[in-house]
Short mmCIF file of C-alpha atoms in Angstrom, two decimals:
data_model
loop_
_atom_site.label_atom_id
_atom_site.label_comp_id
_atom_site.label_asym_id
_atom_site.label_seq_id
_atom_site.Cartn_x
_atom_site.Cartn_y
_atom_site.Cartn_z
CA MET A 1 -0.06 -0.18 0.35
CA LEU A 2 1.14 3.45 -1.34
CA SER A 3 2.14 5.71 2.27
CA ASN A 4 0.07 9.34 2.12
CA GLU A 5 3.40 11.24 1.54
CA GLU A 6 3.73 8.61 -1.61
CA VAL A 7 0.77 9.60 -2.86
CA GLU A 8 1.10 13.05 -2.73
CA GLU A 9 4.50 13.25 -4.23
CA LEU A 10 2.49 11.50 -7.45
CA LEU A 11 0.61 13.78 -6.89
CA ILE A 12 3.22 16.38 -7.31
CA SER A 13 4.87 14.96 -9.93
CA VAL A 14 2.91 14.66 -13.35
CA GLY A 15 1.74 17.83 -12.20
CA ALA A 16 -2.07 17.26 -10.42
CA VAL A 17 -0.69 19.61 -7.92
CA LEU A 18 -1.67 23.72 -8.65
CA ASP A 19 -1.15 26.88 -6.08
CA GLY A 20 -2.64 30.11 -6.58
CA HIS A 21 -6.09 31.58 -6.37
CA PHE A 22 -9.10 28.26 -6.86
CA LEU A 23 -12.68 27.99 -7.52
CA LEU A 24 -14.68 24.99 -5.89
CA SER A 25 -17.22 23.34 -7.62
CA SER A 26 -18.69 24.04 -4.25
CA GLY A 27 -18.54 28.50 -4.62
CA ASN A 28 -16.07 28.19 -2.14
CA HIS A 29 -11.85 29.63 -2.73
CA ALA A 30 -8.67 27.85 -2.41
CA PRO A 31 -5.06 28.77 -2.19
CA ARG A 32 -4.68 25.25 -3.84
CA TYR A 33 -5.84 22.10 -6.52
CA VAL A 34 -5.20 19.39 -6.78
CA GLN A 35 -6.38 18.14 -10.82
CA CYS A 36 -6.37 14.13 -10.75
CA ALA A 37 -6.88 14.55 -14.68
CA LYS A 38 -3.04 14.86 -14.63
CA LEU A 39 -1.99 11.96 -12.70
CA LEU A 40 -5.11 9.33 -14.76
CA GLN A 41 -3.31 10.30 -18.57
CA HIS A 42 -1.47 8.17 -16.83
CA PRO A 43 -2.51 4.46 -17.40
CA ALA A 44 0.28 3.25 -15.32
CA LEU A 45 0.45 5.45 -12.19
CA THR A 46 -3.57 5.32 -11.93
CA GLU A 47 -3.36 1.63 -11.62
CA LYS A 48 -0.44 1.78 -8.98
CA VAL A 49 -2.80 4.43 -7.47
CA ALA A 50 -5.94 2.69 -7.64
CA ALA A 51 -5.11 -0.86 -6.29
CA SER A 52 -3.69 0.81 -2.97
CA LEU A 53 -6.90 2.47 -2.49
CA ALA A 54 -8.56 -1.41 -3.32
CA GLU A 55 -6.40 -2.07 0.14
CA ARG A 56 -7.50 0.45 1.59
CA ALA A 57 -11.63 -0.39 0.71
CA GLU A 58 -11.08 -3.95 1.71
CA LYS A 59 -12.31 -2.29 5.83
CA PHE A 60 -16.13 -1.53 3.39
CA GLY A 61 -16.26 -5.76 3.40
CA ARG A 62 -18.39 -7.22 0.21
CA ILE A 63 -18.43 -4.89 -2.90
CA ASP A 64 -20.58 -5.45 -5.37
CA ALA A 65 -19.43 -2.41 -7.75
CA VAL A 66 -18.41 1.18 -7.19
CA ILE A 67 -20.05 3.53 -9.36
CA GLY A 68 -18.51 7.50 -9.24
CA PRO A 69 -19.68 10.36 -10.40
CA ALA A 70 -18.93 11.59 -14.61
CA LEU A 71 -16.78 13.69 -15.00
CA GLY A 72 -13.95 13.46 -11.90
CA GLY A 73 -14.62 9.81 -11.22
CA ILE A 74 -15.54 7.54 -14.53
CA VAL A 75 -11.48 6.93 -15.08
CA VAL A 76 -11.40 6.32 -11.34
CA ALA A 77 -14.51 3.72 -10.46
CA TYR A 78 -13.56 0.80 -13.72
CA GLU A 79 -9.86 1.37 -12.34
CA LEU A 80 -10.26 0.93 -8.99
CA ALA A 81 -13.43 -2.12 -10.01
CA ARG A 82 -10.82 -3.58 -11.76
CA ALA A 83 -7.74 -3.49 -9.02
CA LEU A 84 -10.24 -5.00 -5.91
CA GLY A 85 -11.91 -7.02 -9.08
CA LYS A 86 -15.52 -9.34 -10.21
CA VAL A 87 -16.48 -6.22 -8.90
CA ARG A 88 -18.67 -3.97 -11.89
CA GLY A 89 -17.49 -0.74 -12.33
CA MET A 90 -19.79 2.17 -13.17
CA PHE A 91 -20.79 6.16 -13.37
CA SER A 92 -23.36 8.33 -12.90
CA GLU A 93 -24.15 11.52 -14.49
CA ARG A 94 -26.71 14.15 -14.20
CA ASP A 95 -29.72 13.81 -16.63
CA ALA A 96 -32.05 16.29 -17.55
CA GLU A 97 -33.50 17.72 -13.79
CA GLY A 98 -30.08 18.03 -13.15
CA ARG A 99 -29.98 14.91 -10.91
CA MET A 100 -27.64 11.85 -10.68
CA ALA A 101 -29.53 8.57 -12.56
CA LEU A 102 -27.13 5.80 -13.70
CA ARG A 103 -27.22 5.50 -17.70
CA ARG A 104 -26.94 4.13 -20.24
CA GLY A 105 -27.98 0.45 -19.18
CA PHE A 106 -25.89 0.55 -16.39
CA GLU A 107 -28.22 -1.12 -13.13
CA ILE A 108 -28.02 -1.77 -9.79
CA SER A 109 -30.14 -4.67 -7.83
CA ARG A 110 -31.67 -3.72 -5.24
CA GLY A 111 -29.37 -5.74 -2.31
CA GLU A 112 -26.13 -5.03 -3.94
CA ARG A 113 -23.03 -3.07 -2.01
CA ILE A 114 -22.18 -0.25 -3.47
CA LEU A 115 -18.70 1.69 -3.22
CA ILE A 116 -19.12 5.37 -3.99
CA VAL A 117 -15.85 6.66 -5.72
CA GLU A 118 -14.89 10.34 -6.64
CA ASP A 119 -11.38 11.44 -8.02
CA VAL A 120 -10.76 14.67 -4.88
CA VAL A 121 -13.19 14.83 -1.80
CA THR A 122 -13.64 18.18 -0.67
CA THR A 123 -17.39 18.98 0.32
CA GLY A 124 -18.67 15.76 -0.19
CA GLY A 125 -21.87 17.00 -1.63
CA SER A 126 -21.12 15.30 -5.25
CA SER A 127 -20.54 11.79 -3.75
CA LEU A 128 -24.40 12.13 -1.29
CA GLU A 129 -26.40 12.55 -4.44
CA VAL A 130 -24.43 9.34 -5.11
CA ALA A 131 -25.53 7.84 -2.37
CA ARG A 132 -28.59 8.50 -2.74
CA LEU A 133 -29.04 7.54 -6.30
CA VAL A 134 -28.06 4.39 -4.28
CA GLU A 135 -30.53 4.00 -1.87
CA ASP A 136 -33.52 4.67 -4.02
CA SER A 137 -32.45 2.20 -5.60
CA SER A 138 -32.49 -0.21 -2.78
CA SER A 139 -29.29 -0.85 -1.87
CA LEU A 140 -26.37 -0.27 0.34
CA PRO A 141 -23.47 2.66 0.15
CA VAL A 142 -20.82 1.28 2.09
CA GLY A 143 -18.22 3.52 1.85
CA ILE A 144 -16.78 6.88 -0.32
CA ALA A 145 -13.64 6.16 -1.39
CA CYS A 146 -11.76 9.11 -3.98
CA ILE A 147 -8.04 9.11 -4.61
CA VAL A 148 -7.28 12.62 -2.74
CA ASP A 149 -9.73 13.20 0.11
CA ARG A 150 -8.95 17.20 0.87
CA ARG A 151 -11.78 17.16 3.79
CA PRO A 152 -11.58 19.98 5.83
CA GLU A 153 -10.57 19.54 9.74
CA GLY A 154 -13.10 18.46 11.46
CA THR A 155 -16.08 17.78 8.44
CA LYS A 156 -17.66 14.77 8.99
CA LEU A 157 -20.08 13.10 6.21
CA PRO A 158 -22.80 10.43 6.48
CA LEU A 159 -20.75 7.28 4.95
CA SER A 160 -17.17 6.76 5.79
CA VAL A 161 -14.35 7.95 3.18
CA ILE A 162 -11.34 6.98 1.84
CA GLY A 163 -8.75 8.64 0.80
CA ALA A 164 -5.11 6.68 -1.50
CA VAL A 165 -4.07 10.74 -0.60
CA ARG A 166 -4.82 13.55 2.98
CA MET A 167 -4.25 16.66 1.99
CA GLN A 168 -5.25 19.58 4.24
CA ILE A 169 -5.91 22.10 1.99
CA PRO A 170 -7.48 25.78 3.18
CA VAL A 171 -11.51 26.66 1.70
CA TYR A 172 -12.46 29.88 1.95
CA SER A 173 -16.13 31.10 1.30
CA PRO A 174 -15.74 33.52 -1.13
CA ASP A 175 -16.77 36.28 1.71
CA ASP A 176 -13.96 35.80 3.39
CA CYS A 177 -10.95 34.70 1.35
CA PRO A 178 -7.32 36.05 1.62
CA LEU A 179 -7.07 35.09 -2.24
CA CYS A 180 -9.64 38.22 -3.29
CA ARG A 181 -8.54 40.73 -1.04
CA SER A 182 -5.40 40.52 -2.43
CA GLY A 183 -6.52 40.74 -5.76
CA LEU A 184 -5.19 38.00 -6.99
CA PRO A 185 -7.61 36.67 -9.66
CA PHE A 186 -8.65 33.11 -8.89
CA VAL A 187 -9.68 30.58 -12.27
CA LYS A 188 -12.74 27.34 -12.16
CA PRO A 189 -10.01 23.93 -12.84
CA GLY A 190 -12.77 21.63 -12.27
CA SER A 191 -15.02 19.64 -14.44
CA LYS A 192 -18.54 21.29 -12.67
CA SER A 193 -19.82 24.16 -14.84
#
């Protein structure tokens, strides 16, 4: 299993850790952003991180499928399913009303144990939307797995979260952002519009 430091070094080595002023999908601001797509473009490195995450996921017991929200969770879900073995990898995406849905023929059956997968977890919002989708299908969301767990210290979610790496990155509300006060313009690097 890769250590926290090894995963962080991997992310830095591929240019995935960016410093500056970033507008997060939650609407909050941060001085650092982790662009996991920079890691995911390297299949061998992604496989290594997914294998490490699969070891951590053993704590959840039986897993029937993994589901990642599009866009960031697609490759991660596939690679983690492959690392877990005999587990289906799927992704959810937004329907016409903006709700998370399983499309493209993906289905989960009543009673299945589903692990929710993302590239980065900050607030857990997308993961919890997928958890509701799983529960609405009479299945059990067993937890959340991610490459980067960057939840602010003390943030609790109703599901257990495992990450290949834990990174403490400050998050500021737009009204209380020191980067805004210093006049540094922000960029919006994420996948949500």
